[in-house]
XYZ file of C-alpha atoms in Angstrom:
695
model
C -94.041 24.249 7.300
C -92.113 25.930 4.443
C -90.287 23.623 2.038
C -86.531 23.948 2.101
C -85.079 25.298 -1.135
C -83.539 22.629 -3.321
C -80.799 24.964 -4.589
C -78.489 27.008 -2.361
C -76.076 29.665 -3.637
C -73.432 30.726 -1.145
C -71.786 34.006 -2.065
C -70.344 34.802 1.374
C -66.907 33.203 1.428
C -65.803 30.878 -1.372
C -68.622 30.642 -3.889
C -70.596 27.399 -3.657
C -73.717 26.009 -5.302
C -75.464 23.115 -3.556
C -78.463 21.041 -4.530
C -80.162 19.183 -1.704
C -77.080 19.847 0.442
C -74.605 18.377 -2.045
C -71.937 20.649 -3.532
C -72.000 20.961 -7.321
C -68.963 21.371 -9.530
C -68.672 24.916 -10.861
C -67.193 25.950 -14.212
C -63.447 26.551 -14.144
C -63.946 29.925 -15.829
C -63.846 32.693 -13.189
C -65.904 34.977 -15.439
C -68.645 32.374 -15.724
C -68.791 31.924 -11.958
C -68.731 35.698 -11.509
C -71.586 36.039 -14.000
C -73.772 33.670 -11.958
C -73.007 35.585 -8.749
C -73.713 38.920 -10.451
C -77.116 37.735 -11.700
C -78.099 36.043 -8.418
C -77.045 38.894 -6.117
C -78.713 41.645 -8.126
C -82.050 39.832 -8.459
C -83.051 41.669 -11.635
C -82.824 41.400 -15.413
C -79.736 42.729 -17.208
C -79.500 43.668 -20.860
C -77.139 41.461 -22.813
C -75.156 44.506 -23.967
C -74.578 45.540 -20.353
C -73.369 42.078 -19.339
C -70.989 42.019 -22.297
C -69.509 45.365 -21.275
C -69.096 44.233 -17.666
C -67.330 40.940 -18.413
C -65.813 40.934 -21.918
C -63.853 43.154 -24.284
C -65.209 43.885 -27.745
C -62.490 41.913 -29.638
C -63.341 38.784 -27.635
C -66.774 38.286 -29.289
C -68.592 39.217 -26.072
C -72.005 37.942 -27.213
C -70.532 34.553 -28.067
C -68.729 34.460 -24.713
C -71.963 35.310 -22.887
C -73.851 32.511 -24.684
C -71.088 30.039 -23.831
C -71.117 31.025 -20.129
C -74.904 30.740 -19.909
C -74.743 27.291 -21.478
C -72.353 26.209 -18.709
C -74.560 27.643 -15.942
C -77.931 26.232 -16.990
C -77.123 22.576 -16.170
C -75.993 23.663 -12.703
C -78.939 25.845 -11.606
C -81.854 24.777 -13.808
C -84.134 21.869 -12.918
C -86.655 19.947 -15.040
C -89.563 21.913 -13.617
C -87.714 25.183 -12.861
C -85.785 27.323 -15.328
C -83.592 29.700 -13.340
C -81.465 31.239 -16.099
C -84.195 33.097 -17.971
C -82.930 34.694 -21.183
C -84.375 36.201 -24.335
C -82.904 38.185 -27.239
C -82.438 41.294 -25.102
C -81.953 40.368 -21.437
C -80.868 37.756 -18.911
C -81.937 37.222 -15.317
C -81.649 34.704 -12.509
C -84.995 33.517 -11.116
C -84.640 32.658 -7.439
C -87.848 30.634 -7.077
C -87.052 27.533 -5.043
C -83.513 28.776 -4.389
C -81.663 30.384 -1.484
C -79.044 33.056 -2.092
C -77.336 33.655 1.269
C -76.361 37.306 0.678
C -79.785 38.269 -0.685
C -81.640 36.489 2.126
C -79.407 38.046 4.781
C -79.853 41.533 3.363
C -83.627 41.069 3.375
C -83.608 39.855 6.994
C -81.514 42.760 8.274
C -83.625 45.296 6.402
C -86.517 44.219 8.658
C -84.439 45.031 11.755
C -82.922 42.973 14.557
C -84.984 44.368 17.433
C -86.689 41.065 18.205
C -83.830 38.744 17.297
C -82.766 36.310 20.012
C -79.319 35.030 20.829
C -79.582 31.804 18.803
C -80.947 33.623 15.758
C -78.125 36.160 15.878
C -75.512 33.428 16.203
C -77.001 31.691 13.154
C -76.883 34.959 11.207
C -73.266 35.527 12.233
C -72.338 32.031 11.048
C -73.756 32.818 7.608
C -70.649 34.906 6.962
C -68.084 32.272 5.993
C -65.734 34.927 4.605
C -65.858 38.046 2.469
C -68.307 38.359 -0.413
C -67.107 36.150 -3.353
C -63.766 35.554 -1.665
C -61.005 35.100 -4.247
C -63.289 35.849 -7.214
C -61.666 39.112 -8.331
C -61.477 40.050 -12.020
C -58.860 42.828 -12.207
C -59.270 43.159 -15.981
C -63.023 43.806 -15.676
C -63.192 47.235 -13.963
C -67.003 47.484 -13.972
C -67.376 44.105 -12.292
C -64.588 44.915 -9.866
C -66.273 48.183 -8.831
C -69.531 46.292 -8.229
C -67.660 43.628 -6.260
C -66.030 46.204 -3.966
C -69.439 47.768 -3.248
C -70.996 44.390 -2.419
C -68.104 43.473 -0.142
C -68.466 46.761 1.690
C -72.193 46.166 2.187
C -71.555 42.614 3.390
C -68.963 43.898 5.859
C -71.431 46.464 7.253
C -74.168 43.832 7.569
C -71.795 41.487 9.349
C -70.724 44.218 11.765
C -74.348 45.031 12.543
C -75.122 41.386 13.350
C -72.034 41.003 15.540
C -72.585 44.238 17.457
C -76.179 43.312 18.149
C -75.101 39.854 19.289
C -72.316 41.236 21.499
C -74.760 43.608 23.166
C -76.817 40.569 24.189
C -73.708 38.695 25.379
C -72.316 41.599 27.421
C -72.678 39.659 30.689
C -71.181 36.437 29.279
C -67.545 37.155 28.304
C -66.702 33.565 27.360
C -69.589 33.435 24.896
C -68.822 36.923 23.573
C -65.107 36.422 22.941
C -65.212 34.438 19.655
C -67.503 37.028 18.110
C -65.495 39.959 19.519
C -62.325 38.485 17.965
C -64.090 38.170 14.634
C -65.328 41.762 14.756
C -61.864 43.294 15.174
C -60.513 41.153 12.343
C -62.531 42.999 9.739
C -63.298 46.224 11.664
C -59.672 47.059 12.446
C -60.349 50.737 13.067
C -63.275 50.398 15.499
C -61.890 51.509 18.875
C -65.013 50.361 20.748
C -64.609 46.840 19.336
C -60.976 46.713 20.547
C -61.883 48.059 23.996
C -64.640 45.483 24.420
C -62.398 42.625 23.266
C -59.620 43.556 25.694
C -62.122 44.024 28.529
C -63.780 40.638 27.937
C -60.385 38.921 27.765
C -59.438 40.461 31.119
C -62.745 39.393 32.664
C -62.127 35.841 31.429
C -58.678 35.721 33.037
C -56.831 35.722 29.689
C -54.394 38.468 30.699
C -51.663 37.545 28.206
C -54.001 37.586 25.223
C -55.585 40.805 26.542
C -52.171 42.491 26.432
C -51.453 41.100 22.961
C -54.804 42.285 21.623
C -54.263 45.687 23.229
C -50.973 46.039 21.322
C -52.636 44.850 18.086
C -55.443 47.369 18.589
C -53.012 50.241 19.147
C -51.196 49.293 15.948
C -54.445 49.135 13.944
C -55.827 52.416 15.304
C -52.434 54.058 14.841
C -52.894 53.601 11.092
C -55.506 56.383 11.278
C -53.021 58.894 12.685
C -51.407 59.972 15.937
C -53.385 59.713 19.181
C -56.262 57.795 17.537
C -55.687 54.962 20.035
C -56.176 57.301 23.009
C -59.488 55.771 24.182
C -58.037 52.246 23.973
C -54.914 53.277 25.923
C -56.999 54.879 28.669
C -59.263 51.826 28.864
C -56.236 49.520 29.037
C -54.747 51.483 31.937
C -57.949 51.076 33.929
C -58.209 47.387 33.063
C -54.534 46.695 33.808
C -54.770 48.372 37.218
C -58.039 46.612 38.014
C -59.801 49.970 38.364
C -62.688 48.779 36.222
C -63.257 45.679 34.161
C -67.019 45.895 34.254
C -66.994 48.966 32.063
C -64.896 50.303 29.252
C -64.950 53.716 30.979
C -64.548 55.143 34.435
C -68.086 55.344 35.757
C -69.273 52.441 37.863
C -72.316 50.467 36.833
C -73.999 49.272 39.997
C -77.024 47.423 38.711
C -77.670 44.778 36.108
C -79.796 45.700 33.085
C -83.472 45.252 33.800
C -85.293 42.902 31.411
C -88.063 44.272 29.230
C -91.302 44.915 31.036
C -94.547 46.736 30.255
C -94.473 50.475 30.774
C -96.703 51.900 33.470
C -100.133 53.215 32.388
C -99.990 56.604 30.687
C -100.225 59.768 32.737
C -101.644 63.034 31.518
C -99.260 65.167 29.432
C -99.639 68.722 28.145
C -102.297 69.223 25.490
C -101.088 68.692 21.958
C -100.851 71.855 19.853
C -103.715 72.869 17.581
C -103.772 70.886 14.354
C -101.286 68.369 15.751
C -100.704 65.163 13.830
C -98.167 62.598 14.954
C -95.097 62.817 12.682
C -93.925 59.565 11.091
C -90.930 57.823 12.615
C -87.622 58.761 10.967
C -85.744 56.155 8.972
C -82.812 56.526 11.383
C -82.875 55.185 14.946
C -84.651 57.961 16.865
C -84.645 59.091 20.476
C -85.725 61.859 22.825
C -83.752 62.413 26.037
C -85.988 63.845 28.751
C -84.657 66.004 31.605
C -83.528 63.851 34.491
C -85.428 64.031 37.742
C -83.635 65.844 40.551
C -83.781 63.068 43.150
C -81.659 65.029 45.646
C -84.695 67.008 46.766
C -82.570 70.170 46.786
C -83.691 72.702 44.136
C -80.100 73.896 43.963
C -79.165 70.572 42.311
C -81.633 70.948 39.433
C -78.846 72.192 37.164
C -76.982 68.877 37.633
C -79.931 66.716 36.627
C -80.743 68.917 33.639
C -77.110 69.360 32.679
C -76.385 65.640 32.434
C -79.407 65.082 30.180
C -78.501 68.110 28.036
C -74.916 66.929 27.529
C -76.105 63.429 26.578
C -78.336 65.050 23.931
C -75.289 66.863 22.530
C -73.210 63.678 22.472
C -75.933 61.742 20.662
C -76.742 64.608 18.303
C -73.228 64.681 16.866
C -73.800 61.148 15.541
C -75.203 61.427 11.984
C -76.664 57.900 12.180
C -79.160 58.984 14.849
C -82.218 61.258 14.898
C -82.214 63.083 18.236
C -84.943 65.473 19.377
C -83.426 68.788 20.439
C -83.441 69.786 24.095
C -85.654 72.760 23.241
C -88.555 70.308 23.011
C -87.672 67.674 25.588
C -87.007 70.291 28.275
C -90.459 71.732 27.623
C -91.663 68.528 29.314
C -89.411 69.057 32.341
C -92.214 69.512 34.849
C -94.506 66.912 33.291
C -94.608 63.236 34.357
C -93.095 61.146 31.571
C -95.668 59.197 29.565
C -93.702 56.680 27.534
C -96.654 56.077 25.237
C -97.703 59.662 24.491
C -94.318 61.399 24.429
C -92.834 59.322 21.545
C -95.987 59.928 19.522
C -95.890 63.654 20.194
C -92.215 63.977 19.329
C -92.187 61.424 16.521
C -89.487 59.073 17.865
C -89.232 55.425 18.848
C -87.078 55.616 21.969
C -87.219 57.651 25.171
C -84.396 58.023 27.683
C -85.232 59.372 31.111
C -83.746 59.016 34.552
C -82.881 60.643 37.837
C -79.823 62.140 39.480
C -78.913 62.310 43.165
C -76.058 64.409 44.546
C -74.591 63.227 47.842
C -71.474 64.992 49.052
C -68.873 64.589 46.311
C -70.698 61.686 44.640
C -73.241 61.602 41.826
C -75.703 58.711 41.520
C -77.574 58.526 38.211
C -80.272 56.114 37.098
C -81.106 55.918 33.391
C -83.961 54.086 31.709
C -84.295 53.447 27.980
C -87.801 52.730 26.675
C -89.256 51.721 23.333
C -92.329 53.923 23.298
C -93.844 52.261 20.247
C -93.913 48.885 22.012
C -94.476 50.015 25.589
C -91.331 48.321 26.888
C -88.440 49.258 29.132
C -85.383 48.034 27.211
C -82.938 48.493 30.055
C -82.386 50.385 33.269
C -78.943 51.039 34.707
C -77.454 52.839 37.686
C -74.174 54.749 37.507
C -72.137 56.489 40.162
C -69.033 58.624 40.080
C -67.396 61.543 41.867
C -68.625 64.879 40.598
C -65.383 65.437 38.693
C -66.195 62.253 36.753
C -69.447 63.683 35.367
C -68.039 63.965 31.833
C -67.125 60.278 31.741
C -70.551 59.397 33.140
C -72.182 61.331 30.299
C -69.998 59.634 27.711
C -70.709 56.181 29.138
C -74.420 56.861 29.123
C -74.377 58.163 25.549
C -72.364 55.112 24.425
C -74.778 52.722 26.154
C -77.778 54.358 24.501
C -76.108 54.345 21.090
C -75.273 50.660 21.323
C -78.829 49.831 22.351
C -80.712 51.683 19.616
C -78.228 51.152 16.772
C -75.195 48.963 17.464
C -73.540 50.050 14.227
C -73.670 53.713 15.239
C -70.945 53.345 17.865
C -68.334 53.331 15.110
C -69.158 56.949 14.208
C -66.942 59.344 16.216
C -68.554 62.140 18.185
C -66.455 65.253 17.677
C -67.435 66.595 21.092
C -65.264 63.853 22.624
C -62.148 65.510 21.224
C -62.689 68.711 23.215
C -60.828 69.245 26.477
C -63.184 68.991 29.422
C -63.771 72.277 31.239
C -63.130 72.696 34.917
C -65.991 71.101 36.818
C -66.663 74.324 38.736
C -66.960 76.206 35.433
C -69.260 73.503 34.033
C -71.544 73.849 37.069
C -71.798 77.620 36.532
C -72.463 77.029 32.837
C -75.304 74.614 33.573
C -76.838 77.057 36.074
C -76.694 79.711 33.376
C -78.277 77.373 30.845
C -81.297 76.964 33.132
C -81.712 80.746 33.120
C -81.140 80.946 29.365
C -83.959 78.506 28.723
C -86.503 80.713 30.540
C -85.777 83.649 28.169
C -87.136 86.473 30.376
C -85.161 89.725 30.456
C -84.000 89.082 34.028
C -83.167 85.441 33.320
C -81.041 86.357 30.301
C -79.132 88.952 32.320
C -78.471 86.397 35.076
C -77.491 83.759 32.506
C -74.866 86.077 31.044
C -73.440 86.747 34.489
C -73.116 83.015 35.187
C -71.513 82.382 31.790
C -68.996 85.176 32.446
C -68.118 83.619 35.810
C -67.618 80.245 34.095
C -65.345 81.830 31.488
C -63.369 83.647 34.177
C -62.732 80.268 35.823
C -61.899 78.581 32.509
C -61.068 81.062 29.710
C -61.018 78.231 27.130
C -64.556 77.074 27.953
C -65.968 77.435 24.423
C -69.477 76.205 25.220
C -69.897 78.940 27.846
C -68.730 81.506 25.306
C -71.188 80.140 22.738
C -74.010 80.246 25.292
C -73.157 83.893 26.016
C -73.730 84.761 22.352
C -76.977 82.779 22.440
C -78.205 84.859 25.390
C -77.191 88.088 23.636
C -79.043 87.021 20.512
C -82.253 86.590 22.517
C -81.770 89.977 24.134
C -81.862 91.359 20.588
C -84.626 89.103 19.229
C -86.942 89.730 22.196
C -86.252 93.483 22.138
C -85.034 93.695 25.731
C -82.234 96.242 25.285
C -81.188 99.359 23.417
C -78.296 97.764 21.626
C -75.123 99.702 20.863
C -72.424 99.138 18.261
C -70.000 98.091 21.024
C -72.487 95.522 22.328
C -72.910 93.967 18.867
C -69.177 93.871 18.241
C -68.739 92.326 21.679
C -70.988 89.421 20.667
C -68.843 88.806 17.587
C -65.626 88.912 19.642
C -66.957 86.284 22.060
C -68.005 84.063 19.134
C -64.540 84.376 17.588
C -62.903 83.454 20.914
C -65.015 80.292 21.037
C -64.038 79.498 17.443
C -60.360 79.821 18.334
C -60.798 77.085 20.968
C -63.382 74.666 19.560
C -64.277 75.213 15.891
C -65.417 71.577 15.650
C -68.252 72.038 18.166
C -71.715 72.615 16.707
C -72.816 75.098 19.378
C -69.729 77.223 18.675
C -70.457 77.328 14.948
C -74.051 78.181 15.734
C -72.930 81.038 18.005
C -70.821 82.416 15.160
C -73.927 82.377 12.960
C -75.907 84.181 15.653
C -73.175 86.814 15.969
C -73.358 87.423 12.212
C -77.133 87.887 12.515
C -76.597 90.353 15.352
C -74.234 92.250 13.029
C -76.825 92.021 10.207
C -74.327 89.995 8.161
C -76.950 87.511 7.052
C -75.102 85.892 4.168
C -72.017 85.298 6.333
C -74.265 83.593 8.898
C -75.358 80.893 6.450
C -72.079 78.887 6.212
C -71.655 79.074 9.997
C -75.104 77.587 10.593
C -74.587 75.023 7.831
C -71.346 73.898 9.494
C -73.186 73.563 12.821
C -75.883 71.412 11.196
C -73.252 69.235 9.547
C -71.437 68.698 12.854
C -74.692 67.982 14.718
C -77.407 66.951 12.240
C -79.984 66.883 15.066
C -79.320 70.494 16.169
C -82.662 72.208 15.523
C -81.306 75.718 16.156
C -78.640 75.233 13.485
C -81.254 74.267 10.884
C -83.419 77.189 11.998
C -80.387 79.471 11.682
C -79.812 78.422 8.065
C -83.483 79.057 7.284
C -83.608 82.385 9.111
C -80.417 83.660 7.486
C -81.687 82.681 4.041
C -84.975 84.506 4.655
C -83.152 87.581 5.891
C -80.744 87.570 2.952
C -83.540 87.392 0.398
C -83.635 83.639 -0.355
C -86.989 82.849 1.231
C -87.806 79.935 -1.071
C -84.539 78.158 -0.213
C -85.234 78.686 3.489
C -88.365 76.519 3.659
C -86.740 73.035 3.932
C -84.411 74.198 6.695
C -87.236 75.694 8.747
C -89.273 72.508 8.280
C -86.288 70.456 9.483
C -85.945 72.607 12.599
C -89.606 72.142 13.461
C -89.379 68.377 12.911
C -86.332 68.093 15.171
C -87.958 70.155 17.916
C -91.756 70.104 17.461
C -92.630 71.711 20.819
C -89.610 73.976 21.152
C -89.507 76.899 23.544
C -88.271 78.848 20.516
C -91.172 77.686 18.327
C -92.491 81.231 17.988
C -89.333 82.186 16.088
C -89.469 79.018 13.953
C -93.043 79.870 12.937
C -92.271 83.572 12.496
C -89.516 82.962 9.957
C -91.747 80.481 8.134
C -94.434 83.186 7.946
C -91.790 85.624 6.640
C -90.789 83.120 3.961
C -94.379 82.732 2.782
C -94.880 86.501 2.765
C -91.760 87.180 0.719
C -92.718 84.476 -1.789
C -96.124 86.197 -2.144
C -98.064 83.354 -0.486
C -100.082 85.656 1.736
C -102.779 83.255 2.970
C -100.115 80.832 4.194
C -98.219 83.721 5.779
C -101.354 84.647 7.759
C -101.783 81.081 9.035
C -98.157 80.733 10.158
C -98.045 84.208 11.720
C -101.195 83.466 13.727
C -99.569 80.237 14.961
C -96.483 82.210 15.957
C -98.582 84.654 17.976
C -100.009 81.770 20.023
C -96.516 80.778 21.184
C -94.909 82.053 24.429
C -92.581 85.059 24.487
C -93.466 88.339 22.824
C -91.984 89.533 19.524
C -93.544 92.519 17.783
C -92.253 91.111 14.470
C -94.872 88.329 14.709
C -97.564 91.014 14.549
C -95.653 92.804 11.801
C -95.544 89.886 9.368
C -99.234 89.180 10.004
C -100.093 92.834 9.365
C -98.071 92.891 6.150
C -99.794 89.745 4.844
C -103.255 91.089 5.778
C -102.393 94.381 4.112
C -101.483 92.683 0.843
C -104.712 90.649 1.031
C -106.788 93.782 1.633
C -108.242 92.415 4.896
C -108.311 95.803 6.588
C -110.759 94.986 9.417
C -108.584 92.126 10.686
C -105.473 94.266 10.243
C -107.001 97.027 12.375
C -107.563 94.620 15.296
C -104.002 93.293 15.089
C -102.609 96.826 14.880
C -104.492 97.802 18.042
C -102.973 94.793 19.830
C -99.411 95.617 18.895
C -99.836 99.333 19.687
C -100.965 98.390 23.185
C -97.618 96.586 23.656
C -95.446 98.900 21.550
C -96.899 102.414 21.271
C -93.948 103.390 19.053
C -94.796 100.699 16.465
C -94.593 102.361 13.054
C -93.058 102.008 9.614
C -90.026 103.969 10.797
C -89.630 101.800 13.898
C -89.777 98.606 11.780
C -87.400 100.085 9.210
C -84.804 100.987 11.823
C -84.930 97.956 14.143
C -86.060 94.891 12.160
C -83.475 92.271 11.243
C -84.258 93.265 7.636
C -82.932 96.754 8.441
C -81.779 98.639 5.362
C -78.229 99.843 4.898
C -78.629 103.508 5.834
C -79.444 102.485 9.416
C -76.337 100.354 9.887
C -73.663 102.816 10.981
C -72.358 100.175 13.423
C -71.467 97.712 10.645
C -68.372 98.346 8.558
C -69.409 95.932 5.815
C -73.165 95.343 6.077
C -74.702 92.608 3.956
C -78.232 93.358 2.872
C -80.979 91.662 0.946
C -79.915 90.263 -2.383
C -83.047 92.027 -3.632
C -83.751 95.335 -1.903
C -87.330 95.156 -3.186
C -88.039 92.412 -0.633
C -87.985 94.734 2.363
C -89.886 97.383 0.403
C -92.557 94.772 -0.277
C -92.692 93.916 3.430
C -93.098 97.588 4.360
C -95.677 98.133 1.622
C -97.901 95.490 3.213
C -97.629 97.280 6.566
C -98.553 100.552 4.874
C -101.627 98.955 3.293
C -102.574 97.559 6.727
C -102.685 101.108 8.128
C -99.452 101.114 10.143
C -98.506 104.754 10.892
C -95.421 106.109 9.149
C -93.593 107.310 12.250
């Protein structure tokens, strides 16, 4: 059994030093006490000159003042067999052997995670916070110390919030036990709307209606400090609570089952074969999750769009949270027709958590079941049922996203999701949009045509439906990329007009920014596409297409070397994406244009093994083989592409490739070309060496 430390330093709240449980008298000098806290909290050696600059002015004989302070601290912290203030001519440090420093110990504990922490352990951790870090020990005349103190207080506040949110998640079904901790949380997290909603809800459940109303008013005042309408979610929650519509939830969907305790996951079932050369990616540092398509439990194929649409919208909600790592739907929906294996899928996608579920549509009601699993441990963390009328689907999605966020990272719920600020579309328009999205995912020429028709119907019903407008541009981009149509100037300009209409309505939505980037690519305005894609990736850091768009636009504008990290990010966020052929193609282009021909061959060959046909995958491979002088291999590849595209030639590539040179761009008033025109010439020169006919 470990021996209890003989010396305890308490930095959370009023500073205290105890030996064997008995409080010791501290020096009256605030700087001396602050010096001890500074040394103990940092846990490292500091040069004497640095300490003098932090605590004393030059005219005050700083070295003499430092020696005096150390002489006052040694009798307090040193023991006959343990020197804790270790100093030499150059440096000073605090040695923590045989001592406890509450802030340091707490930080170390939380760095290991709270996944396995029980209720009693969390309560003990919460009680460690007796107040703010070094409460009352400010030194306004020591700006360097004061800046350090502010940073430590901010870290302590974040650690405290993490402990309390984790504890409150465990106490969700015990309002009386949760209330003291919920009150504490709103005291120092005044601008956390979820904390206020939960506090008011728990007060109502406990029958404390007067205090619930008082706390509601206090919450509105606190949130109002952030600006007008920032208390909207709290006001809506209060209306439902006050009318008794729902006190079991902070939102409008109805939870109709208790969380299921952790249990072993069923034995693995066979999943699709892993791609050639596959190695399991390491887990991200952030909390990570993949949301699988929900099962259509209605049994009616016509309801598939509902099951898929709910899962897709939850992915968007979660993706807008920068604290989370969320696998893009392009990968998770690849597994739509595959039984979920909660051991293999996390490994394949490189995430810890998996959310799956089912959806049943009965009349005007939706019944959804969601299950959150820790794939690395083989455990079901919780399973919940929700029901709502079909016009409540948007609240159901929000509730589900909030529940997942709280479970995998309680602190993440304080980060606003910008998609919540958008007006909800008409439900009928949303249904058409989701039907179109199913078609869009398939990518065939017929499917893309049908997707566009469905998106147009959705927009006709709701002209401000920005996501449907963005999806229309997405479908048009694939018509171009997959070479399905003879594309006119009017068609290209039409794509840009739709993207601009979406921007007018919802510029803060990642898919809208991404659509603007795609429209710029359609117009061959590659450099203008870059900031649009970058904005999309900033709004939704887990949006693989946005990262791919940045990489593709940089390749196409002549900055192939800068493109590499963005393309790698896209592949990591969506490792089995339906669009993987394009991800690999642009990576091959980047290697080719940076004169790394062997790598270009490898990546182009990988691209050719992906579904959907693009002649440009053959073209980059041919160019790389041509530069390498591997004529026999080039001849075989050329025969393959000529079988599919008899008109394949240097002239055809020159006039239709996204690299297209300026003389072919009559439809663009202000075309933006390669920064270096030699890049495309180099690309074409490789094709010429590979034996591609001129025209």
